[in-house]
Every structure is written in C-alpha cells, then in structure tokens.
Coordinates of C-alpha atoms in Angstrom, one line a residue:
Chain A
M365 CA 65.8 -0.3 15.0
I366 CA 67.8 1.8 17.2
A367 CA 65.3 2.1 19.9
R368 CA 64.7 -1.3 19.9
A369 CA 69.0 -1.8 21.0
R370 CA 68.0 0.8 23.3
D371 CA 65.6 -0.9 25.2
R372 CA 67.5 -3.9 25.1
I373 CA 70.7 -2.1 26.8
L374 CA 67.9 -0.3 29.1
A375 CA 67.3 -4.2 30.2
A376 CA 71.1 -5.4 30.5
A377 CA 71.7 -2.4 32.6
V378 CA 69.1 -2.9 35.1
L379 CA 69.5 -6.2 35.6
T380 CA 73.3 -5.8 35.8
V381 CA 72.3 -3.0 39.0
V382 CA 70.5 -6.2 40.4
W383 CA 73.4 -8.9 40.3
V384 CA 76.0 -6.0 41.8
L385 CA 73.4 -5.7 44.3
L386 CA 73.3 -9.1 45.0
W387 CA 76.8 -9.2 45.5
G388 CA 77.0 -6.5 47.8
S389 CA 79.9 -5.2 46.5
F390 CA 81.0 -2.9 43.5
S391 CA 83.9 -4.0 41.5
L392 CA 85.2 -4.6 37.8
L393 CA 84.2 -8.5 38.7
T394 CA 80.9 -8.3 39.3
L395 CA 80.0 -5.6 36.4
A396 CA 81.6 -8.2 34.1
G397 CA 80.0 -10.9 35.5
G398 CA 76.9 -9.2 35.7
L399 CA 76.8 -8.1 31.8
L400 CA 77.7 -11.1 30.6
V401 CA 74.8 -13.0 33.3
S402 CA 72.1 -10.1 32.0
M403 CA 72.8 -10.3 28.0
L404 CA 72.8 -14.4 28.4
T405 CA 69.3 -13.7 30.3
L406 CA 68.3 -11.3 27.3
A407 CA 69.5 -13.7 25.0
V408 CA 68.1 -16.7 26.4
F409 CA 64.5 -15.4 27.8
P410 CA 63.9 -12.5 25.5
L411 CA 60.3 -10.6 26.5
P412 CA 58.0 -8.6 24.5
P413 CA 59.7 -5.4 23.5
V414 CA 58.8 -2.8 26.1
T415 CA 59.6 1.0 24.6
F416 CA 60.1 3.6 26.8
A417 CA 59.1 6.2 24.5
G418 CA 59.8 9.2 27.0
R419 CA 62.5 10.4 29.6
L420 CA 62.8 10.7 33.2
R421 CA 61.9 13.5 35.2
L422 CA 63.1 14.2 38.6
G423 CA 60.8 16.5 39.6
G424 CA 58.1 15.0 38.7
L425 CA 59.5 11.6 39.7
L426 CA 60.6 12.9 43.7
R427 CA 56.7 14.4 44.0
L428 CA 55.7 10.5 42.3
A429 CA 57.5 8.9 44.7
V430 CA 56.3 11.6 48.2
R431 CA 52.7 10.5 47.6
F432 CA 52.9 7.2 47.1
V433 CA 55.0 6.3 49.8
T434 CA 52.1 8.8 51.5
D435 CA 50.0 6.8 49.7
L436 CA 50.7 3.5 51.2
V437 CA 51.2 4.2 54.8
V438 CA 47.5 6.2 55.1
A439 CA 45.5 3.8 53.0
S440 CA 48.1 0.7 54.8
F441 CA 46.8 2.2 58.5
Q442 CA 43.1 2.6 57.7
L443 CA 42.9 -1.1 56.1
A444 CA 44.6 -2.6 59.0
W445 CA 41.7 -0.3 61.4
T446 CA 39.1 -1.9 58.9
A447 CA 40.4 -5.1 60.3
L448 CA 40.8 -4.9 63.2
A449 CA 38.1 -2.5 64.7
G450 CA 35.8 -2.4 62.1
R451 CA 32.6 -3.2 62.8
R452 CA 30.0 -3.5 59.9
V453 CA 31.0 -5.8 56.5
P454 CA 32.4 -3.8 54.2
R455 CA 31.4 -3.7 50.7
S456 CA 33.3 -3.2 48.0
A457 CA 32.7 -2.5 43.9
V458 CA 34.3 -3.3 40.5
I459 CA 35.1 -0.1 38.9
A460 CA 36.4 0.7 34.8
V461 CA 39.1 3.2 35.1
R462 CA 40.0 4.2 31.2
L463 CA 43.6 5.4 31.1
R464 CA 44.7 8.1 28.8
V465 CA 48.3 7.2 27.3
R466 CA 47.6 3.4 26.1
S467 CA 51.6 1.9 26.0
D468 CA 52.2 -0.5 27.5
L469 CA 54.1 0.9 30.2
N470 CA 52.5 3.3 31.0
L471 CA 49.3 0.6 31.4
T472 CA 52.0 -1.4 33.5
L473 CA 53.0 1.3 35.4
C474 CA 49.7 2.3 36.6
A475 CA 48.5 -1.3 37.9
E476 CA 51.4 -1.8 39.5
A477 CA 51.1 1.6 41.0
V478 CA 47.8 1.1 41.9
S479 CA 47.4 -2.2 43.1
L480 CA 50.7 -1.3 45.6
V481 CA 48.4 1.5 47.3
P482 CA 45.7 -0.6 49.6
G483 CA 42.4 -0.3 48.6
S484 CA 42.6 -0.9 45.5
L485 CA 43.6 -4.6 43.5
I486 CA 43.6 -4.9 39.4
V487 CA 40.8 -7.6 38.6
D488 CA 41.5 -7.5 35.7
M489 CA 42.1 -5.0 32.3
D490 CA 41.6 -4.4 29.1
R491 CA 45.5 -4.3 26.8
A492 CA 43.7 -3.2 24.3
E493 CA 41.2 -0.7 25.6
G494 CA 43.7 0.3 27.9
V495 CA 41.4 0.3 30.3
L496 CA 41.9 -1.6 33.7
Y497 CA 38.9 -2.7 36.2
I498 CA 40.3 -2.2 39.6
H499 CA 38.8 -3.7 42.6
V500 CA 37.5 -1.1 45.5
F501 CA 37.8 -2.4 48.6
D502 CA 35.6 -0.6 51.7
V503 CA 33.0 1.6 49.7
T504 CA 30.1 3.4 51.0
G505 CA 28.7 4.9 48.2
P506 CA 28.8 6.9 44.7
S507 CA 30.6 9.7 45.7
D508 CA 33.6 6.6 47.3
V509 CA 33.8 5.3 43.2
Y510 CA 33.7 8.9 41.4
R511 CA 36.6 10.2 44.1
F512 CA 38.3 7.1 43.4
R513 CA 38.4 7.2 39.4
G514 CA 39.5 10.2 39.9
D515 CA 42.3 9.3 42.5
V516 CA 43.8 6.9 39.6
R517 CA 43.8 9.6 36.9
D518 CA 45.7 11.4 39.4
I519 CA 48.5 8.5 40.1
E520 CA 48.6 8.1 36.1
D521 CA 49.0 11.9 35.8
R522 CA 52.0 11.7 37.9
I523 CA 53.0 8.3 36.6
V524 CA 53.2 10.3 32.8
R525 CA 54.9 13.2 34.2
A526 CA 57.4 11.6 35.5
V527 CA 58.5 8.8 33.0
G528 CA 56.4 9.9 30.0
S529 CA 57.4 11.7 27.0
D530 CA 55.6 15.2 25.9
A531 CA 53.8 13.8 23.5
E532 CA 52.2 11.2 26.2
I533 CA 51.7 14.3 28.6
S534 CA 49.9 16.7 26.3
C535 CA 47.6 13.5 25.6
L536 CA 46.7 13.4 29.0
T537 CA 45.7 16.7 29.1
S538 CA 44.1 17.4 25.9
V539 CA 42.0 13.5 26.5
Y540 CA 41.2 15.0 30.0
D541 CA 39.3 17.6 29.3
E542 CA 37.0 15.3 26.8
T543 CA 35.9 13.2 28.9
T544 CA 35.9 15.3 32.3
G545 CA 33.7 17.6 28.9
S546 CA 31.4 14.8 28.5
G547 CA 31.3 14.2 32.5
A548 CA 31.4 10.2 32.2
E549 CA 30.6 8.6 35.2
R550 CA 32.3 5.6 33.5
P551 CA 34.4 6.8 30.5
G552 CA 35.0 4.4 28.0
M553 CA 31.8 2.0 28.1
I554 CA 29.6 4.7 27.1
D555 CA 31.6 6.7 23.8
E556 CA 32.7 3.1 23.2
G557 CA 29.1 1.4 23.2
S558 CA 28.0 5.0 20.8
S559 CA 30.8 4.1 18.1
R560 CA 30.3 0.3 17.5
Chain B
M1500 CA 76.7 6.0 72.2
N1501 CA 73.7 8.6 71.8
V1502 CA 73.3 8.3 68.1
T1503 CA 73.8 4.2 68.5
A1504 CA 70.8 4.8 71.4
V1505 CA 68.6 6.5 69.2
L1506 CA 69.0 4.2 65.5
D1507 CA 68.2 1.4 67.9
A1508 CA 65.3 3.2 69.0
V1509 CA 64.3 3.9 65.1
A1510 CA 64.9 0.4 64.4
G1511 CA 63.1 -1.1 67.1
A1512 CA 60.2 1.7 66.1
C1513 CA 60.4 0.2 62.4
L1514 CA 60.2 -3.7 63.4
L1515 CA 57.3 -2.9 66.0
G1516 CA 55.5 -1.5 63.6
G1517 CA 55.6 -3.5 61.1
A1518 CA 55.0 -6.7 62.9
L1519 CA 52.0 -5.0 64.4
L1520 CA 50.9 -4.4 60.2
S1521 CA 51.2 -8.0 59.8
L1522 CA 49.9 -9.0 62.1
A1523 CA 46.7 -6.4 61.1
A1524 CA 47.0 -8.1 57.8
G1525 CA 46.3 -11.3 59.4
V1526 CA 43.9 -10.8 61.3
G1527 CA 42.0 -9.3 58.4
L1528 CA 42.4 -12.5 56.0
L1529 CA 40.4 -13.8 58.8
R1530 CA 38.5 -11.0 59.3
F1531 CA 37.0 -10.4 55.7
P1532 CA 33.7 -11.2 53.5
D1533 CA 34.9 -12.8 50.5
L1534 CA 38.0 -13.3 48.4
L1535 CA 38.3 -10.0 46.9
S1536 CA 38.5 -8.6 50.1
R1537 CA 40.6 -10.7 51.5
M1538 CA 43.5 -10.2 48.7
H1539 CA 43.5 -6.4 50.2
A1540 CA 44.2 -7.9 53.2
A1541 CA 46.5 -10.1 51.8
T1542 CA 48.8 -8.0 49.8
K1543 CA 48.6 -4.8 50.9
P1544 CA 49.4 -4.1 54.6
Q1545 CA 52.0 -6.4 54.6
V1546 CA 54.1 -4.6 52.0
L1547 CA 54.8 -1.5 54.0
G1548 CA 55.1 -4.1 57.3
L1549 CA 57.3 -5.7 55.5
L1550 CA 58.8 -2.2 54.3
L1551 CA 59.2 -1.6 58.1
I1552 CA 61.6 -4.4 59.7
L1553 CA 64.0 -4.2 56.6
A1554 CA 64.6 -0.7 57.2
G1555 CA 64.6 -1.4 61.2
T1556 CA 66.6 -4.6 59.9
A1557 CA 69.1 -1.6 57.6
I1558 CA 69.8 0.6 60.5
R1559 CA 70.8 -2.5 62.5
L1560 CA 73.0 -4.2 60.4
A1561 CA 74.3 -1.0 58.6
T1562 CA 76.7 -2.9 56.2
V1563 CA 76.5 -2.7 52.8
V1564 CA 76.9 -5.8 52.1
D1565 CA 72.9 -6.5 53.8
I1566 CA 71.9 -3.3 53.0
T1567 CA 72.3 -3.8 48.9
T1568 CA 70.1 -7.0 49.4
L1569 CA 67.7 -6.0 51.5
V1570 CA 67.1 -2.6 49.2
L1571 CA 66.3 -5.7 46.6
V1572 CA 63.9 -8.4 49.0
G1573 CA 62.2 -4.8 49.2
V1574 CA 62.5 -4.2 45.7
F1575 CA 60.9 -7.6 44.4
Q1576 CA 58.1 -8.0 47.1
L1577 CA 57.0 -3.8 45.2
V1578 CA 57.2 -5.6 42.1
T1579 CA 55.8 -9.3 42.5
A1580 CA 52.9 -8.3 45.2
P1581 CA 51.0 -6.1 42.8
V1582 CA 51.3 -9.3 40.1
A1583 CA 50.9 -12.1 42.1
A1584 CA 47.3 -10.0 44.1
H1585 CA 46.2 -10.0 40.7
M1586 CA 46.4 -13.6 39.8
V1587 CA 44.7 -14.6 42.7
G1588 CA 42.2 -11.8 41.9
R1589 CA 41.8 -11.8 38.5
T1590 CA 41.1 -16.7 38.4
G1591 CA 38.7 -15.4 41.7
Y1592 CA 36.6 -12.9 39.7
R1593 CA 36.5 -15.8 36.8
A1594 CA 35.6 -18.7 39.0
G1595 CA 32.6 -16.6 40.7
L1596 CA 34.3 -17.3 44.3
F1597 CA 33.5 -13.5 45.7
R1598 CA 30.4 -12.5 47.2
R1599 CA 28.4 -10.3 43.9
D1600 CA 26.3 -8.4 47.3
L1601 CA 28.6 -6.6 48.3
L1602 CA 29.4 -5.2 45.6
L1603 CA 28.1 -1.3 45.1
V1604 CA 28.9 -1.4 41.4
D1605 CA 30.4 -3.8 39.0
E1606 CA 32.0 -2.9 36.0
L1607 CA 33.3 -5.8 35.1
A1608 CA 30.3 -7.3 34.4
D1609 CA 28.8 -5.2 32.7
A1610 CA 31.7 -4.6 30.0
R1611 CA 31.9 -8.5 29.8
G1612 CA 28.1 -8.7 29.4
R1613 CA 28.7 -6.6 25.8
P1614 CA 28.2 -8.5 22.5
A1615 CA 30.7 -11.0 21.3
A1616 CA 32.0 -8.8 18.7
P1617 CA 34.8 -7.1 20.8
A1618 CA 35.9 -9.4 22.7
Q1619 CA 36.4 -11.3 19.7
E1620 CA 38.4 -8.5 18.0
V1621 CA 40.6 -8.0 21.6
R1622 CA 41.5 -11.5 22.0
A1623 CA 42.2 -12.0 17.5
R1624 CA 44.8 -8.8 19.0
G1625 CA 45.7 -10.6 22.2
A1626 CA 46.7 -13.6 20.0
S1627 CA 48.9 -11.7 17.5
A1628 CA 51.2 -10.1 20.1
P1629 CA 53.2 -11.7 21.7
G1630 CA 52.4 -11.8 26.2
G1631 CA 49.0 -10.4 25.3
S1632 CA 47.5 -9.6 28.6
R1633 CA 44.2 -10.8 27.4
T1634 CA 43.5 -14.5 26.5
D1635 CA 39.8 -14.6 27.8
P1636 CA 38.8 -18.6 27.9
E1637 CA 35.2 -18.5 27.5

C-alpha cells in the first residue's frame, strides 16, 4: 500500500515537472496547476502500476548517460554511413535476449535503451519470461550476433546499476554466472525447453 | 563579441550536423532492403539529428522559456521513437512484411514455432494483468 502511494506520488511529481517545463517558468501558480492537472490525469487515466523498487545511484546514472550518448553518436554515424556509402545489401538477424531482472520497469527501460541505439529494434517481447526479441541491423556473421548479445546485457547491467535495488544488482551477477557457465549461445530458449 | 561568434559557430555546426544526419536517414529509408531494416533508418539517426538541431536552436535562442520547451521536445522524442519503431516493426514482422532471406538468425521464429502450451500460458497470464504486452492474435 505504501509502495503504491509512493509510485503515484512519483508519477504526479514527474507530471508536475513536465507541466512546469511546458509553461517555461516556475511560480506557485504553475506548481499548483501542475499538481492539480497531474492528480486529475492520474485519477482519470489510471495506469497499471509500475513499481520502482530500487533507488537512484548517481555514479551509475552518470555512467549510463555517458555510455548512452557515445553509443547513440557512434551508431548513428555508422548507420548514416551504411545508408550513404554501403555497397552490399546489409544482412540482419532477430535474436532473443533474456534479461536477468524481470521487473516491468527494467524491461521497459532496457527496451527503450536498446532501441534508441541505432542498429537494434525491438520486434517483440515476452513479458512473462523477460525475453526481448531484437532485430539487429548490418550483421556479417555469428560473431556479431554473439557480441551484440553481450552489448544488450551490458546495457541491462548499466541500467540496473543506475536505478535498481540491491537485490536486483545481486541477481544480476548470480544469474550471469549461470548463463555464462552454460555457455548459452541462445540463453533462455535452451533451458526453457529442457525444463518443460 | 567573441563569445557570440563561438556560440554561433557551435550552433551552426549542430544545425548542419543534425540536418545531414536526417538526410542520411532519408537516404537509408530509400536504400535499405526491407521494412525492418528501413525502420532502423526511419527512427534512429534522426533522433540524434533532432537532438543536435534542438541543441543548436537552444544555443541561438538562449531564453529559459524556449529551452524548457526544447528539452521537452527532446525527451518526448527519446521516449516515443522506440515505441513507434517497435509497433511498426512488430506489425511488419507478424504480417511477414520482411525478407526472411536477409536474416542470418531468427530466434523469434524459433520461439514462436514452439508447441502451443507455453504460448497459451503466457496469454492467460497476459490477460489477467492489465496492459499485458503479449496479446497474441493467433
């Protein structure tokens, strides 16, 4: 119940900030208006609760932001170069990546981050299993696929270390050992088939 | 005087870079072989392009009211672009509007080729949870 109230207060705060930014000036009037509008919005359009269980870590957030911007710039120029100068027909792949932390928030943030970096597009996701199906652009061989899977896990790693709870971070390392131990070229798919 | 000149140069570079990236995105849209590849060109380089253009505009305008609006434009672009790309990509994939021969690996096809039992279980769970993402129209 307390967590639920906290989620709503957080959502109202974010909406109020958006409202104040839209007005472009901070005053008591815009603040009060923002609070009123955000509470109305939350009451009229109740969203499925997204639980924010962790806490914000400054170092993790900074690392996430810096890596995100570099990825965005590098990959944008790569894609632009392929578009302008590419001679061969670019090949692609659709790969499944199982995330280690299965909360809705982590799934959403990872999907957003992965699809903002050019060269990857979320085609589908399995919410219950925490699997993202990602279309990877300009793949030349299996090594690219393997490398990309590692990249996605690194992104998840950075996100969880930026906004996750301690339990989620520990889950990150323990499950990781398990999957690398089995040398899973296709994580999730194999274990799942054998467990059923 | 000097500072304004430098700021103007930076703003100009941002605007030009953003415009070029958007142009490259357009070229990619025409040149790439199938829908899924084109979605990459349609949604990504122009995100950075737009951000650069917003940055350039912010430097030139340099008033708080305008900059807050520009920040909001950027944030909403970052939040909505992946969703739009995902919706088009998912629909395109399910409708088969892509060239399978260009895919080196397709693990989604493998997963969907599985026996129906797990899929049904997922569907049942998805139906009980509001906003379940996996509502499979099969």
